[in-house]
Short mmCIF file of C-alpha atoms and ligand atoms in Angstrom, two decimals:
data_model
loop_
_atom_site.label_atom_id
_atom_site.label_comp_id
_atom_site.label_asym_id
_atom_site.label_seq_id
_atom_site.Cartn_x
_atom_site.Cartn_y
_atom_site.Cartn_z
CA UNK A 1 -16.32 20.11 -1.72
CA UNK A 2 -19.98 20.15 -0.79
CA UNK A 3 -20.25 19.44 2.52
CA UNK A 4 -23.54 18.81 4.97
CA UNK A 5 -23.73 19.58 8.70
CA UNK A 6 -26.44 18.09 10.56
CA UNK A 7 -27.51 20.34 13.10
CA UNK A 8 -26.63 23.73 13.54
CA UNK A 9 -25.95 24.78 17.06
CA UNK A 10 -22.58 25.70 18.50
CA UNK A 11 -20.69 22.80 16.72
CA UNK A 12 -22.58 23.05 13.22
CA UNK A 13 -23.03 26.85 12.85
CA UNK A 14 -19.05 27.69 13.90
CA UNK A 15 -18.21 24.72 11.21
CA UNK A 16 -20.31 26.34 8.59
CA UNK A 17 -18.65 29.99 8.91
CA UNK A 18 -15.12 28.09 8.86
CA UNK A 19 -15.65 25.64 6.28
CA UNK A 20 -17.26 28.48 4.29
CA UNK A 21 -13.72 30.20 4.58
CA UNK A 22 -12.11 27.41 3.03
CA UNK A 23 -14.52 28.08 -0.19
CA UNK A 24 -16.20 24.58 0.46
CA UNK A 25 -20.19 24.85 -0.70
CA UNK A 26 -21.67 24.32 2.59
CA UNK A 27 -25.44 23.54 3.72
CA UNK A 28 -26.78 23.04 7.39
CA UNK A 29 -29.40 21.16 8.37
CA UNK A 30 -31.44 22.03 11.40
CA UNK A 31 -35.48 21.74 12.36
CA UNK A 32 -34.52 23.84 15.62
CA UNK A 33 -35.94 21.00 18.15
CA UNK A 34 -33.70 23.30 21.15
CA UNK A 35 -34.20 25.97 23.05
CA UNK A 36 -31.45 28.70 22.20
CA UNK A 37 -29.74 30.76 25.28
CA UNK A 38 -28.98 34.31 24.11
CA UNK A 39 -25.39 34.29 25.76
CA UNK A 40 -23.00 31.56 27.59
CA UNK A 41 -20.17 31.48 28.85
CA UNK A 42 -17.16 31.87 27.59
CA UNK A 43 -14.13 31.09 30.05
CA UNK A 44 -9.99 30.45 30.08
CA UNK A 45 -10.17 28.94 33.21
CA UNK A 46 -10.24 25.34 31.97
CA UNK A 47 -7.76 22.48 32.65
CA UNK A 48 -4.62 21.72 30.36
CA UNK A 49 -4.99 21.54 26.82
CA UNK A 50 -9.08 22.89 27.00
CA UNK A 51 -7.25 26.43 28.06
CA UNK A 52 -5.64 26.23 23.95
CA UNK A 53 -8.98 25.14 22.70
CA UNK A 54 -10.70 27.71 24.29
CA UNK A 55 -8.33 30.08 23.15
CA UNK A 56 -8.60 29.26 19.98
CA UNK A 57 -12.47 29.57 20.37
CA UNK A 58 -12.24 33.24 21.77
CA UNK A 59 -9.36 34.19 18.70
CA UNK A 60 -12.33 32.84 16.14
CA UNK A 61 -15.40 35.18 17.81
CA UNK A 62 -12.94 37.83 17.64
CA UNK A 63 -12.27 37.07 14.39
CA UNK A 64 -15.70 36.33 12.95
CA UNK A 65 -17.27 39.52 15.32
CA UNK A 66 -19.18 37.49 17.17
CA UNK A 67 -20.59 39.83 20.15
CA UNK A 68 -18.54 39.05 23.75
CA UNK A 69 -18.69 41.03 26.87
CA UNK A 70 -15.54 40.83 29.39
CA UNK A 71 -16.20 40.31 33.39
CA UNK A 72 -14.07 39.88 36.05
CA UNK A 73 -13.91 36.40 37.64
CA UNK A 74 -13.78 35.06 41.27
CA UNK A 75 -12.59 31.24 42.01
CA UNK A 76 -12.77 30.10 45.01
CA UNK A 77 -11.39 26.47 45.97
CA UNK A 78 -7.92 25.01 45.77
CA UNK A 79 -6.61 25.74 42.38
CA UNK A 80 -3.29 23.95 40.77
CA UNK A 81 -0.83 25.87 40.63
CA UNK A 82 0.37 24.77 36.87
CA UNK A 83 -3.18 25.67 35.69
CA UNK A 84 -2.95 29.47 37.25
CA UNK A 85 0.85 29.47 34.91
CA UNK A 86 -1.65 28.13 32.01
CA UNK A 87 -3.87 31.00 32.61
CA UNK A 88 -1.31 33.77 32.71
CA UNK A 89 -0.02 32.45 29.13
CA UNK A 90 -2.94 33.04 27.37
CA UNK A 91 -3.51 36.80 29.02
CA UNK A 92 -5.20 36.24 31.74
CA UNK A 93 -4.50 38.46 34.84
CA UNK A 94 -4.62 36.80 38.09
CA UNK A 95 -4.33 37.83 41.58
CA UNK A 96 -5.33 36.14 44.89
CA UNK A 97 -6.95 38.10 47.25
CA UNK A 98 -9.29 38.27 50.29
CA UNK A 99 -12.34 39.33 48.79
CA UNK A 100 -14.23 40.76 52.21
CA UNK A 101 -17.86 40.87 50.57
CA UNK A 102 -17.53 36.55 50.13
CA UNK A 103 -15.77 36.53 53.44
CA UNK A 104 -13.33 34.26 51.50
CA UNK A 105 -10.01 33.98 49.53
CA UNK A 106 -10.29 33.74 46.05
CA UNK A 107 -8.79 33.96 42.79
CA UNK A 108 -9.42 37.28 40.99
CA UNK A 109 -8.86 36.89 37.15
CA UNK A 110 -9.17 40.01 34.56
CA UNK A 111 -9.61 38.89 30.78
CA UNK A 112 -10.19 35.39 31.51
CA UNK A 113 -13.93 35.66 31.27
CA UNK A 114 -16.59 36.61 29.25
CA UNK A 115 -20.65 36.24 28.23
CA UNK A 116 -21.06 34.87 24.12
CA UNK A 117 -23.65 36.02 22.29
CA UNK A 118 -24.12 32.60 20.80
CA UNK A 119 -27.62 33.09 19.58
CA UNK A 120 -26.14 35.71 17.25
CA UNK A 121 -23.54 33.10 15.59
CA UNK A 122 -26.53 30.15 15.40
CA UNK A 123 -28.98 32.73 13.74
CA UNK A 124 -26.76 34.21 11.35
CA UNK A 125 -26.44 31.26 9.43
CA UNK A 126 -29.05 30.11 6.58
CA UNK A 127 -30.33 26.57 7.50
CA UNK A 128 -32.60 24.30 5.98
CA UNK A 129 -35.78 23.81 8.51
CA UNK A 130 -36.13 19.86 8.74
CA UNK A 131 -35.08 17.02 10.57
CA UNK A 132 -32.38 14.45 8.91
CA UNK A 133 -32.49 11.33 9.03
CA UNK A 134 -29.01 8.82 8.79
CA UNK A 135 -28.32 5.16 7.84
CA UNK A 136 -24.99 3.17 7.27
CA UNK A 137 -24.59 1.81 3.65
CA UNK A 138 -21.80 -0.48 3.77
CA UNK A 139 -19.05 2.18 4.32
CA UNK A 140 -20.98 5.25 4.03
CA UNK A 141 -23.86 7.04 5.26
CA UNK A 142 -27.20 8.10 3.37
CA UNK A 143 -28.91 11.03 4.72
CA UNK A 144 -32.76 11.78 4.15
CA UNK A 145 -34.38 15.09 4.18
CA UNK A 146 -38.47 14.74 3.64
CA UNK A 147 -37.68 11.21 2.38
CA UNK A 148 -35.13 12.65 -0.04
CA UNK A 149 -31.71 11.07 -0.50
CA UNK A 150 -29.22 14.55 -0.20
CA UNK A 151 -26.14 14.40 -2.13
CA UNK A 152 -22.74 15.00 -0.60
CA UNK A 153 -19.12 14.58 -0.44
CA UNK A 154 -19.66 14.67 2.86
CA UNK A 155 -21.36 15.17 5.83
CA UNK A 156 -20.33 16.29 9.39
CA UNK A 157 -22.96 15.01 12.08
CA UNK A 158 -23.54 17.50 14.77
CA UNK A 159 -26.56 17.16 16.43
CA UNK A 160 -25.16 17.81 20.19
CA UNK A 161 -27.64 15.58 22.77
CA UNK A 162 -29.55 14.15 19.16
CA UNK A 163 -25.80 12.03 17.72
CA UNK A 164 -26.93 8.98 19.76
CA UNK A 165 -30.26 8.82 18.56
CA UNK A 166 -28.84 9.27 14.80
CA UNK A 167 -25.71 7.47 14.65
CA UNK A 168 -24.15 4.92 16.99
CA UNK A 169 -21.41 7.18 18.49
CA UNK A 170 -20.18 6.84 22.43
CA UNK A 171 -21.55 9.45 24.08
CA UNK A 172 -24.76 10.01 26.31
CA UNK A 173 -27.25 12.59 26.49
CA UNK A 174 -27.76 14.98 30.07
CA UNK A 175 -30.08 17.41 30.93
CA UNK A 176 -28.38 20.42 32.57
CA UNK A 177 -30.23 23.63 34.49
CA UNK A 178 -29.69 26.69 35.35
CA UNK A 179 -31.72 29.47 37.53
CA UNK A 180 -32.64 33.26 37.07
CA UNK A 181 -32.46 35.01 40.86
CA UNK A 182 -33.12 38.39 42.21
CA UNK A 183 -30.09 39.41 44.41
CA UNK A 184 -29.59 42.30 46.73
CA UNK A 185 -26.33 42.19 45.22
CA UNK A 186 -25.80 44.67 41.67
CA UNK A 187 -22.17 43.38 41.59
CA UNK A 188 -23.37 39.96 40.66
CA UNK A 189 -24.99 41.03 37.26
CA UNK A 190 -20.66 41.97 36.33
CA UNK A 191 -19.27 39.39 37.51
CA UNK A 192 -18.23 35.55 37.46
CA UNK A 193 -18.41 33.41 40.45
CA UNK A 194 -16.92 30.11 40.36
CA UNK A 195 -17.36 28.48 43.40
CA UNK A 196 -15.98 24.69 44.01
CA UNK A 197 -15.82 24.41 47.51
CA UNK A 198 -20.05 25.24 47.91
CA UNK A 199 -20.16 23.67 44.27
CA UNK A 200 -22.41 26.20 42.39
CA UNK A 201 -21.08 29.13 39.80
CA UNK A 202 -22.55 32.13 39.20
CA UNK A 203 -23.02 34.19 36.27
CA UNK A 204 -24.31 38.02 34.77
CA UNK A 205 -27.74 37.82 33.72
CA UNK A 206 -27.98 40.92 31.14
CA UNK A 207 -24.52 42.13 32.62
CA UNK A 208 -26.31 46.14 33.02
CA UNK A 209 -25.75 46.28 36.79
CA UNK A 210 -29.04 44.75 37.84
CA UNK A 211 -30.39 43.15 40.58
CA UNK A 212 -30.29 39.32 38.90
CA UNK A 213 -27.66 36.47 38.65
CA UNK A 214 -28.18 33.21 37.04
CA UNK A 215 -26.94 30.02 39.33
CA UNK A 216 -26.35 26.39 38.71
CA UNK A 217 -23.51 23.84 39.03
CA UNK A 218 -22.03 21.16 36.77
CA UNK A 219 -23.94 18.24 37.71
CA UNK A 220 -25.51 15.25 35.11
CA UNK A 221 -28.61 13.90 34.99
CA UNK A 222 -28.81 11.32 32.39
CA UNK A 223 -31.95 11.12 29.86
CA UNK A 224 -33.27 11.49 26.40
CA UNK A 225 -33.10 14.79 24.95
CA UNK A 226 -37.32 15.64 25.15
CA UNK A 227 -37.61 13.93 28.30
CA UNK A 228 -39.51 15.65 31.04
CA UNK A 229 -37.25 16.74 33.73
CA UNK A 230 -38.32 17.65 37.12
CA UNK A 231 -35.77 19.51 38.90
CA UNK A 232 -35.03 21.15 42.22
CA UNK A 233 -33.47 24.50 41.59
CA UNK A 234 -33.57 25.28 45.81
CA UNK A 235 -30.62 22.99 46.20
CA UNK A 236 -28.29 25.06 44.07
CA UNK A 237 -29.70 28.11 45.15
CA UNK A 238 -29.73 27.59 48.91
CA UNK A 239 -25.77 26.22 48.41
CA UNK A 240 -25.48 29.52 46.53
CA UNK A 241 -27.23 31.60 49.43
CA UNK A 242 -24.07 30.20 51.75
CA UNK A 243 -21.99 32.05 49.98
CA UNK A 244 -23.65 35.41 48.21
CA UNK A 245 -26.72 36.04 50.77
CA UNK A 246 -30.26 36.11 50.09
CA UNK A 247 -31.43 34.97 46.55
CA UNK A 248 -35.12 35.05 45.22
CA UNK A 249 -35.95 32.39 42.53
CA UNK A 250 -38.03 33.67 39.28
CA UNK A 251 -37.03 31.22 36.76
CA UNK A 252 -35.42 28.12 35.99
CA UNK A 253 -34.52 26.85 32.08
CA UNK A 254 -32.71 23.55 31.11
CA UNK A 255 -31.31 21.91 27.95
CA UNK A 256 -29.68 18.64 26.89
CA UNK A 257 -26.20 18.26 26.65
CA UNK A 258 -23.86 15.76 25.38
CA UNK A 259 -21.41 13.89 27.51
CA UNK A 260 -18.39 11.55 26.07
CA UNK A 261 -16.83 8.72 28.60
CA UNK A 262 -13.75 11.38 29.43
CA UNK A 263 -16.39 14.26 29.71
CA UNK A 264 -14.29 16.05 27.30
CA UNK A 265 -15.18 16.67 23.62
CA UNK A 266 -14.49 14.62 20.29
CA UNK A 267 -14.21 14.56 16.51
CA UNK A 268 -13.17 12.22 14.22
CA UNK A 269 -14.18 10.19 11.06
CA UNK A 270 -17.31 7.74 11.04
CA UNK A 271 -17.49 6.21 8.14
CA UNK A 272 -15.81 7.54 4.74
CA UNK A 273 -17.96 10.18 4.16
CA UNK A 274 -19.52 10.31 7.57
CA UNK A 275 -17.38 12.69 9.86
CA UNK A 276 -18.54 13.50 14.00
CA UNK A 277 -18.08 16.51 16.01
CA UNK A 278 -19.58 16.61 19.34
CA UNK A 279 -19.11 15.92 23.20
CA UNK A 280 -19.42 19.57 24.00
CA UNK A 281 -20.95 18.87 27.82
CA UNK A 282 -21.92 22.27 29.36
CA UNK A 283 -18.92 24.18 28.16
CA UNK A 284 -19.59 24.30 24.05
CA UNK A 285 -19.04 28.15 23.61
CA UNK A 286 -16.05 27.74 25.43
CA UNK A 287 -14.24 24.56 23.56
CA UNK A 288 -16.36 24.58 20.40
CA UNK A 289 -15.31 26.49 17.86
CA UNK A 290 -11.40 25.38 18.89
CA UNK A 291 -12.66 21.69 18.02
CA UNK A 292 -14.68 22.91 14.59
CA UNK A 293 -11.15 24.55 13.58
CA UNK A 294 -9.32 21.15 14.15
CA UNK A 295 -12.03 19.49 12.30
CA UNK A 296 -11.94 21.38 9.73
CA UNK A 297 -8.00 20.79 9.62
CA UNK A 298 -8.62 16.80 9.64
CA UNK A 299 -10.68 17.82 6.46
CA UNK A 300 -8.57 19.58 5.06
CA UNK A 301 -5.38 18.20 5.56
CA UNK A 302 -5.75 15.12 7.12
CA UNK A 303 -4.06 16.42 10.51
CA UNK A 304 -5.71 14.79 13.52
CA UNK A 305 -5.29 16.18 17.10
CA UNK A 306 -5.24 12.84 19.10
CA UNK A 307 -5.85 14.07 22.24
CA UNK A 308 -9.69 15.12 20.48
CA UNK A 309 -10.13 12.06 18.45
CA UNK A 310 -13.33 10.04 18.59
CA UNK A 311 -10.88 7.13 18.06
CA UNK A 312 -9.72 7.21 21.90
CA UNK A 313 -12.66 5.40 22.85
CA UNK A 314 -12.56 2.55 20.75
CA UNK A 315 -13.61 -0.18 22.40
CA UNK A 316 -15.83 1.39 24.87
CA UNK A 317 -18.88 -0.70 24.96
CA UNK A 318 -20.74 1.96 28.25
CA UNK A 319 -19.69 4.33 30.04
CA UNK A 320 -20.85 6.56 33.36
CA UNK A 321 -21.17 10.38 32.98
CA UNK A 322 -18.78 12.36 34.91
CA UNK A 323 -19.00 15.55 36.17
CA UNK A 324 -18.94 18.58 33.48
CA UNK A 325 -15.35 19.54 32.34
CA UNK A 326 -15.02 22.86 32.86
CA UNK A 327 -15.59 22.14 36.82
CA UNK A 328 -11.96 22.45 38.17
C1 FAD B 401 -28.78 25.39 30.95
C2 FAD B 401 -27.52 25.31 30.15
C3 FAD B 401 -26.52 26.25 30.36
C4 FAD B 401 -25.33 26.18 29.60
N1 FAD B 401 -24.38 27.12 29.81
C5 FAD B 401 -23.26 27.11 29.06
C6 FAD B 401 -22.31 28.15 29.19
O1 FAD B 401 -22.50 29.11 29.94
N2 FAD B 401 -21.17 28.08 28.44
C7 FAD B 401 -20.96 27.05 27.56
O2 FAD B 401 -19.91 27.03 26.91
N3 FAD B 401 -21.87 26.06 27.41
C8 FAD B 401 -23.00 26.07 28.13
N4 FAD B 401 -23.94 25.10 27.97
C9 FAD B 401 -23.63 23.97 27.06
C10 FAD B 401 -23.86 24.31 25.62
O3 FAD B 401 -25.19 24.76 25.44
C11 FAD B 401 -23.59 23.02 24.77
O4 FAD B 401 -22.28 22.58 25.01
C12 FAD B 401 -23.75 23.32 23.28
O5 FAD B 401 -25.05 23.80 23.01
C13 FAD B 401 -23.47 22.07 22.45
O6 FAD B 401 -23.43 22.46 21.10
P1 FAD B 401 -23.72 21.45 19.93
O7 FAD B 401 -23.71 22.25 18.67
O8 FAD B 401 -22.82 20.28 20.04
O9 FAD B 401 -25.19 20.88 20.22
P2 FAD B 401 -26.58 21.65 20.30
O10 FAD B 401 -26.38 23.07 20.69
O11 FAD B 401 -27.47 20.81 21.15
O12 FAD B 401 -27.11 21.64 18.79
C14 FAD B 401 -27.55 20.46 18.19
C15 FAD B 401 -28.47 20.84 17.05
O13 FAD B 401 -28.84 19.65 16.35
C16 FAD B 401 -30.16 19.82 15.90
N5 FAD B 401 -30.75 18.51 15.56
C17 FAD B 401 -31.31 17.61 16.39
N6 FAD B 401 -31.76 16.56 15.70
C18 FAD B 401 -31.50 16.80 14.38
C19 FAD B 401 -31.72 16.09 13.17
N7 FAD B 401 -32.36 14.90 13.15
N8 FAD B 401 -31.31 16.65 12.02
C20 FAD B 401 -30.66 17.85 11.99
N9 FAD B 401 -30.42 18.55 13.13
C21 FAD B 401 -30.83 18.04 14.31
C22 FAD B 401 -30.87 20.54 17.04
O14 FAD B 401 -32.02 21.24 16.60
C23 FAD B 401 -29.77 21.49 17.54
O15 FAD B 401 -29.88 22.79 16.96
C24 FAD B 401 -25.14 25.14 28.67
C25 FAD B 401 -26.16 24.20 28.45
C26 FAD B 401 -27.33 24.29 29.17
C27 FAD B 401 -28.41 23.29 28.90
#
């Protein structure tokens, strides 16, 4: 089949190398309108069925030699004790613990955790460098490139934060932050801190043992992807400070995200040559190459996951962004 992904981030570029697999003749379309973070994170530690998704996610940058790097993990909070089982099943090691530096109890996982090199996936595929442009006509879709009507059997929209602007799907576009701090603390450039009971996490920076750690936490702040967004990065930090000491500020970076009424991500047909992916939130690396695989299995074979399906919204006319899944 020849088949045409619009937009090639996490959700587009993770389609491409899988459809690609499945000898389909596959083009992406992209005019690179976001900024690109070198790594994310890539975590276990998600709730119920995410924890298989995200599994599935790891088993395909494994697969595909996508670059990862493996930290220990600290969660600190109440934590279900069905979701620690969860863990342990897909090979995580977990152990609770007073952990004397935090002056807290926490959860110390092995294996669960680990930085992507996402940039590495999203560059290494060929793109073409413009913006498309969708309409319905009757029950299909008509894509434009430069004015140009592109031929298709069909075409997968993934656009992230952008879907709502192109194509009336459910979901809502965020913008989401995160800030670059000097630490006294090396042990903070190898490790994961997920902290719900100060709300913040905290994550490696390079991951070399230096003096940095980048903060944030999983709130939403609705708006336009290109908006101007003024945010306060001293709130996270000084909730952060609580917890791991003194913390300078150097930098703070944000992108948009896209959030779905359950916070959780989707797929699904749109029309009958118009399929969706999307609804990643702020955990894409995590949960998005799981949902290209069962997209690319609805293609395929016509199986649909319903727990994923863009169909479980129907009827939802607006909706209120939650907080981001992968908070606990
Ligand atoms: C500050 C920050 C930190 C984050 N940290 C993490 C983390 O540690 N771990 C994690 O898992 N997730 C993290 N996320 C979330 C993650 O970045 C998203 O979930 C992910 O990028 C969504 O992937 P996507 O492919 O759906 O959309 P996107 O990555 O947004 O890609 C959409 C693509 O569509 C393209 N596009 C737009 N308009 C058009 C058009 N008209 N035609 C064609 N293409 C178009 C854009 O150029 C873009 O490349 C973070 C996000 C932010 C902002």
């Amino acid at each position: 089949m020849k088949i045409v992904i619009i937009g090639g981030g996490i959700a587009g570029s993770s389609l491409y190398i899988q459809l690609k697999k499945k000898h389909h003749e596959v083009f992406v379309i992209d005019p690179r309108i976001r900024k690109i973070f070198m790594t994310l994170i890539h975590s276990l530690l998600l709730k119920d069925s995410d924890v298989i998704i995200a599994k599935k996610s790891l088993d395909f940058y494994i697969e595909n030699k996508i670059p990862l790097k493996e930290f220990k993990s600290i969660t600190i909070g109440k934590i279900d004790a069905k979701l620690i089982d969860l863990w342990s099943q897909v090979g995580v090691k977990i152990e609770k613990d007073k952990i004397d530096w935090l002056n807290t109890e926490g959860i110390v996982a092995e294996h669960g955790d680990r930085l992507v090199y996402v940039k590495r996936m999203i560059d290494s595929i060929p793109i073409v460098k413009e913006k498309a442009f969708i309409s319905q006509k009757g029950n299909n879709v008509e894509v434009l490139v430069n004015n140009k009507k592109i031929d298709a059997d069909i075409f997968i929209l993934a656009s992230g934060p952008w879907n709502n602007l192109l194509f009336n799907v459910i979901s809502k576009s965020y913008y989401c932050w995160a800030s670059l701090v000097i630490t006294r603390n090396k042990i903070l450039d190898n490790i994961f801190i997920y902290d719900y009971e100060k709300e913040f996490y905290s994550r490696p920076f390079l991951g070399i043992g230096l003096k940095t750690a980048i903060v944030g936490d999983g709130k939403t702040i609705e708006a336009k992807p290109g908006t101007k967004i003024n945010v306060n990065p001293l709130e996270v930090i000084t909730k952060a400070q609580e917890r791991l000491g003194n913390l300078r500020h150097i930098y703070t970076s944000g992108e948009f995200c896209e959030g779905t009424p359950d916070m959780r991500p989707a797929y699904g047909r749109l029309l009958d040559n118009l399929f969706y992916i999307g609804g990643f939130n702020g955990y894409g690396a995590e949960i998005g190459p799981g949902i290209a695989s069962l997209l690319v299995d609805m293609i395929e074979n016509g199986y649909e996951n319903k727990e994923y399906l863009l169909d479980r919204f129907r009827g939802i006319k607006n909706f209120e962004l939650g907080r981001e899944a992968h908070e606990l």
